[in-house]
């Protein structure tokens, strides 16, 4: 893990976990897409954790039962341990912990929302898949190459909202508390994790968060983006980027506004 501490950190600072894409690293994601997470941290006083995937290919384990399960081990619990370390060591606020990620990092953000809803208050997924969609039978945590699920990647894994919701809830059996607010971004021209995954993610979290689709807003937050609002827009938002491929630009300020930072 790498940690970025704001020049004027809040005494009890929000924590953002910024999770890199497959083949990436913590240091690569620090400058990915010229993002402004660090600059905004200096202005707002939050802490950023940049984890690096331990696999040889730099992909996150979102395929094994261990990583998909609360306190089951794997990469997801490792990231949670990083959060606990930041709380204890740097004065992070355990009540204001958020995760954001791109591609494999987006998949992990969704996994964290399902397996550790007691830790995270909000997550953002740029070009990801639904929580549990990448599960591969027999995949083992700690291997050099986490499993790859072609059907999911190609947008061929479709479930009802209830089935997706049940899957996310199954990774923390017995949990009765609230789940984090979720923001989803996806490009219509994505050929790596294809665009149908966007609808599957929205189905999943609309069920988990018990919010129904309300409206679409064109050209929001910019031209050729369509915002999908669920409920009153405080728990679930989606952004469809027309003509954009797998590399959806990061919209840091939109995330921070959504999280209340």
Short mmCIF file of C-alpha atoms in Angstrom, two decimals:
data_model
loop_
_atom_site.label_atom_id
_atom_site.label_comp_id
_atom_site.label_asym_id
_atom_site.label_seq_id
_atom_site.Cartn_x
_atom_site.Cartn_y
_atom_site.Cartn_z
CA UNK A 1 0.00 0.00 0.00
CA UNK A 2 0.97 3.60 -0.62
CA UNK A 3 -0.64 6.42 1.35
CA UNK A 4 -1.05 10.06 0.36
CA UNK A 5 -1.42 12.40 3.31
CA UNK A 6 -2.87 15.83 2.64
CA UNK A 7 -0.72 18.84 3.48
CA UNK A 8 -3.44 19.99 5.88
CA UNK A 9 -5.10 16.72 6.86
CA UNK A 10 -8.30 16.81 8.85
CA UNK A 11 -7.84 15.64 12.44
CA UNK A 12 -10.30 12.84 11.74
CA UNK A 13 -9.89 12.53 8.01
CA UNK A 14 -12.05 10.74 5.44
CA UNK A 15 -10.29 7.82 3.76
CA UNK A 16 -10.49 7.11 0.03
CA UNK A 17 -9.13 3.81 -1.31
CA UNK A 18 -8.14 4.30 -4.98
CA UNK A 19 -7.85 0.89 -6.65
CA UNK A 20 -5.93 0.40 -9.89
CA UNK A 21 -6.84 -1.44 -13.08
CA UNK A 22 -5.57 -4.87 -14.19
CA UNK A 23 -1.91 -4.66 -15.07
CA UNK A 24 -1.53 -1.47 -13.07
CA UNK A 25 -0.05 -0.54 -9.74
CA UNK A 26 -0.52 1.89 -6.88
CA UNK A 27 2.02 4.31 -8.32
CA UNK A 28 0.54 4.08 -11.83
CA UNK A 29 -2.96 4.83 -10.54
CA UNK A 30 -1.66 7.90 -8.67
CA UNK A 31 -1.27 9.68 -12.03
CA UNK A 32 -3.80 7.66 -14.07
CA UNK A 33 -5.85 9.85 -16.45
CA UNK A 34 -4.28 12.94 -14.87
CA UNK A 35 -6.64 12.46 -11.94
CA UNK A 36 -6.86 15.11 -9.25
CA UNK A 37 -7.44 12.93 -6.17
CA UNK A 38 -4.20 14.13 -4.53
CA UNK A 39 -4.71 17.79 -5.41
CA UNK A 40 -8.23 17.67 -4.00
CA UNK A 41 -6.92 15.87 -0.92
CA UNK A 42 -4.65 18.82 -0.20
CA UNK A 43 -7.66 21.12 -0.45
CA UNK A 44 -10.09 18.95 1.51
CA UNK A 45 -7.81 17.17 3.96
CA UNK A 46 -8.63 13.51 3.28
CA UNK A 47 -6.34 10.45 3.20
CA UNK A 48 -5.83 8.34 0.06
CA UNK A 49 -4.78 4.69 0.15
CA UNK A 50 -3.36 3.29 -3.09
CA UNK A 51 -3.16 -0.51 -2.82
CA UNK A 52 -1.14 -2.62 -5.27
CA UNK A 53 -2.47 -6.01 -6.36
CA UNK A 54 -0.14 -8.84 -5.29
CA UNK A 55 -0.73 -10.98 -8.39
CA UNK A 56 1.99 -11.21 -11.02
CA UNK A 57 -0.33 -9.66 -13.62
CA UNK A 58 -1.43 -6.81 -11.39
CA UNK A 59 -5.09 -7.89 -11.34
CA UNK A 60 -7.28 -8.04 -8.26
CA UNK A 61 -8.76 -11.28 -6.96
CA UNK A 62 -12.49 -10.84 -7.45
CA UNK A 63 -12.97 -14.47 -8.46
CA UNK A 64 -12.31 -16.53 -5.32
CA UNK A 65 -14.81 -17.35 -2.60
CA UNK A 66 -12.31 -16.08 -0.03
CA UNK A 67 -12.08 -12.58 -1.47
CA UNK A 68 -15.83 -12.41 -2.05
CA UNK A 69 -16.63 -13.31 1.57
CA UNK A 70 -16.62 -11.07 4.64
CA UNK A 71 -13.49 -11.87 6.66
CA UNK A 72 -12.78 -14.69 4.22
CA UNK A 73 -9.28 -13.57 3.31
CA UNK A 74 -8.01 -12.66 -0.13
CA UNK A 75 -7.37 -9.24 -1.59
CA UNK A 76 -10.58 -7.69 -0.26
CA UNK A 77 -9.70 -8.36 3.38
CA UNK A 78 -6.16 -7.13 2.74
CA UNK A 79 -7.58 -3.79 1.59
CA UNK A 80 -9.80 -3.63 4.66
CA UNK A 81 -6.71 -4.20 6.80
CA UNK A 82 -5.11 -1.22 5.03
CA UNK A 83 -8.10 0.90 6.02
CA UNK A 84 -7.77 -0.20 9.64
CA UNK A 85 -4.07 0.68 9.55
CA UNK A 86 -4.84 4.17 8.18
CA UNK A 87 -7.41 4.71 10.93
CA UNK A 88 -4.96 3.70 13.65
CA UNK A 89 -1.81 5.26 12.21
CA UNK A 90 -2.93 8.41 10.42
CA UNK A 91 -6.10 9.39 12.25
CA UNK A 92 -8.53 8.33 9.55
CA UNK A 93 -12.25 8.46 10.24
CA UNK A 94 -13.71 4.92 10.28
CA UNK A 95 -17.17 6.40 9.64
CA UNK A 96 -16.07 8.05 6.37
CA UNK A 97 -14.34 5.37 4.29
CA UNK A 98 -14.85 5.20 0.52
CA UNK A 99 -13.50 3.19 -2.41
CA UNK A 100 -13.09 4.01 -6.07
CA UNK A 101 -11.52 2.02 -8.87
CA UNK A 102 -11.14 1.42 -12.58
CA UNK A 103 -11.67 -1.91 -14.41
CA UNK A 104 -10.30 -4.60 -12.07
CA UNK A 105 -10.27 -1.90 -9.39
CA UNK A 106 -13.93 -1.17 -10.11
CA UNK A 107 -14.71 -4.86 -9.68
CA UNK A 108 -12.93 -4.78 -6.33
CA UNK A 109 -14.87 -1.67 -5.29
CA UNK A 110 -18.10 -3.58 -5.89
CA UNK A 111 -16.75 -6.59 -3.97
CA UNK A 112 -15.89 -4.34 -1.03
CA UNK A 113 -19.41 -2.88 -1.09
CA UNK A 114 -20.91 -6.36 -0.84
CA UNK A 115 -18.48 -8.11 1.50
CA UNK A 116 -17.61 -5.15 3.76
CA UNK A 117 -20.63 -2.84 3.91
CA UNK A 118 -19.76 -2.24 7.56
CA UNK A 119 -16.49 -0.59 6.50
CA UNK A 120 -17.32 1.41 3.37
CA UNK A 121 -19.86 4.23 3.15
CA UNK A 122 -19.62 4.72 -0.60
CA UNK A 123 -17.99 3.20 -3.69
CA UNK A 124 -17.45 4.23 -7.29
CA UNK A 125 -16.92 1.77 -10.13
CA UNK A 126 -15.43 2.92 -13.45
CA UNK A 127 -15.90 0.22 -16.11
CA UNK A 128 -16.50 -2.73 -13.83
CA UNK A 129 -18.90 -5.64 -13.35
CA UNK A 130 -21.45 -6.61 -10.71
CA UNK A 131 -20.32 -7.95 -7.35
CA UNK A 132 -19.84 -11.71 -7.74
CA UNK A 133 -20.05 -11.69 -11.52
CA UNK A 134 -16.40 -12.70 -11.89
CA UNK A 135 -16.63 -15.63 -9.48
CA UNK A 136 -14.83 -18.67 -10.85
CA UNK A 137 -15.42 -22.06 -9.23
CA UNK A 138 -12.16 -23.34 -7.83
CA UNK A 139 -10.36 -19.98 -7.91
CA UNK A 140 -8.04 -19.66 -4.93
CA UNK A 141 -6.98 -16.51 -3.13
CA UNK A 142 -3.29 -15.74 -3.16
CA UNK A 143 -2.52 -17.26 -6.55
CA UNK A 144 -0.30 -15.46 -9.04
CA UNK A 145 -3.10 -15.10 -11.58
CA UNK A 146 -6.67 -14.51 -10.30
CA UNK A 147 -9.45 -16.15 -12.31
CA UNK A 148 -10.93 -14.57 -15.44
CA UNK A 149 -14.62 -14.99 -16.30
CA UNK A 150 -15.19 -14.62 -20.04
CA UNK A 151 -18.99 -14.77 -19.85
CA UNK A 152 -19.06 -11.91 -17.37
CA UNK A 153 -16.45 -9.84 -19.20
CA UNK A 154 -18.37 -10.20 -22.46
CA UNK A 155 -21.60 -9.02 -20.88
CA UNK A 156 -23.27 -12.42 -21.12
CA UNK A 157 -23.99 -12.84 -17.38
CA UNK A 158 -27.48 -11.53 -16.77
CA UNK A 159 -29.62 -11.98 -13.65
CA UNK A 160 -32.70 -10.42 -12.20
CA UNK A 161 -32.23 -7.54 -9.80
CA UNK A 162 -33.32 -9.81 -6.95
CA UNK A 163 -30.81 -12.52 -7.91
CA UNK A 164 -27.96 -10.03 -8.16
CA UNK A 165 -28.97 -8.48 -4.85
CA UNK A 166 -29.14 -11.87 -3.16
CA UNK A 167 -25.67 -12.66 -4.47
CA UNK A 168 -24.18 -9.45 -3.04
CA UNK A 169 -25.90 -10.03 0.30
CA UNK A 170 -24.67 -13.62 0.45
CA UNK A 171 -21.07 -12.51 0.89
CA UNK A 172 -21.82 -11.17 4.37
CA UNK A 173 -24.50 -13.55 5.70
CA UNK A 174 -26.42 -12.26 8.69
CA UNK A 175 -25.54 -8.62 8.08
CA UNK A 176 -28.54 -6.35 8.68
CA UNK A 177 -26.95 -2.89 8.53
CA UNK A 178 -26.89 -0.37 5.71
CA UNK A 179 -24.94 -0.72 2.46
CA UNK A 180 -22.71 1.95 0.91
CA UNK A 181 -23.98 4.39 -1.69
CA UNK A 182 -22.86 3.40 -5.18
CA UNK A 183 -21.86 5.34 -8.30
CA UNK A 184 -21.29 3.52 -11.60
CA UNK A 185 -19.61 4.77 -14.79
CA UNK A 186 -19.40 2.81 -18.06
CA UNK A 187 -18.63 3.54 -21.70
CA UNK A 188 -20.96 2.28 -24.41
CA UNK A 189 -17.96 1.29 -26.59
CA UNK A 190 -16.22 -0.77 -23.90
CA UNK A 191 -14.86 -3.96 -25.49
CA UNK A 192 -12.98 -5.22 -22.40
CA UNK A 193 -15.81 -5.37 -19.86
CA UNK A 194 -18.70 -4.88 -22.21
CA UNK A 195 -21.47 -2.35 -21.79
CA UNK A 196 -24.25 -4.79 -20.72
CA UNK A 197 -22.41 -5.02 -17.39
CA UNK A 198 -23.51 -1.44 -16.67
CA UNK A 199 -27.18 -2.45 -16.56
CA UNK A 200 -26.40 -5.52 -14.46
CA UNK A 201 -24.58 -3.40 -11.87
CA UNK A 202 -27.47 -0.96 -11.69
CA UNK A 203 -29.92 -3.82 -11.25
CA UNK A 204 -27.83 -5.27 -8.44
CA UNK A 205 -27.39 -2.14 -6.38
CA UNK A 206 -30.91 -0.86 -6.95
CA UNK A 207 -32.07 -4.07 -5.29
CA UNK A 208 -29.52 -3.98 -2.45
CA UNK A 209 -30.19 -0.32 -1.74
CA UNK A 210 -33.96 -0.65 -2.28
CA UNK A 211 -34.21 2.26 -4.73
CA UNK A 212 -36.11 2.33 -8.02
CA UNK A 213 -35.13 4.06 -11.25
CA UNK A 214 -36.38 7.66 -11.28
CA UNK A 215 -35.12 9.40 -14.42
CA UNK A 216 -32.39 9.88 -17.00
CA UNK A 217 -30.68 13.24 -17.38
CA UNK A 218 -28.95 13.89 -20.71
CA UNK A 219 -25.56 15.57 -21.07
CA UNK A 220 -24.73 15.19 -17.38
CA UNK A 221 -22.14 15.81 -15.99
CA UNK A 222 -20.94 16.70 -19.50
CA UNK A 223 -21.87 16.28 -23.14
CA UNK A 224 -22.59 12.72 -24.32
CA UNK A 225 -22.99 11.41 -20.78
CA UNK A 226 -26.38 10.27 -19.50
CA UNK A 227 -27.00 10.21 -15.77
CA UNK A 228 -29.40 7.57 -14.45
CA UNK A 229 -30.92 8.60 -11.13
CA UNK A 230 -32.33 6.05 -8.69
CA UNK A 231 -34.60 7.16 -5.88
CA UNK A 232 -33.68 10.70 -4.87
CA UNK A 233 -30.14 10.29 -6.19
CA UNK A 234 -28.45 10.05 -2.81
CA UNK A 235 -27.85 6.28 -2.84
CA UNK A 236 -27.37 5.17 -6.45
CA UNK A 237 -26.29 7.00 -9.62
CA UNK A 238 -25.16 5.68 -12.98
CA UNK A 239 -23.36 7.48 -15.81
CA UNK A 240 -23.37 6.08 -19.34
CA UNK A 241 -20.66 7.57 -21.57
CA UNK A 242 -21.67 7.52 -25.24
CA UNK A 243 -18.87 6.33 -27.53
CA UNK A 244 -16.35 5.97 -24.71
CA UNK A 245 -14.34 2.77 -24.46
CA UNK A 246 -12.90 1.00 -21.43
CA UNK A 247 -10.95 4.04 -20.25
CA UNK A 248 -13.72 6.21 -18.78
CA UNK A 249 -12.27 9.51 -17.49
CA UNK A 250 -12.25 9.95 -13.73
CA UNK A 251 -14.71 12.53 -12.40
CA UNK A 252 -13.28 13.16 -8.97
CA UNK A 253 -15.40 16.12 -7.95
CA UNK A 254 -18.63 14.32 -8.89
CA UNK A 255 -17.56 11.46 -6.60
CA UNK A 256 -16.62 13.73 -3.72
CA UNK A 257 -19.91 15.61 -3.98
CA UNK A 258 -21.79 12.29 -3.95
CA UNK A 259 -19.89 11.14 -0.86
CA UNK A 260 -20.25 14.46 0.93
CA UNK A 261 -16.53 15.19 1.18
#
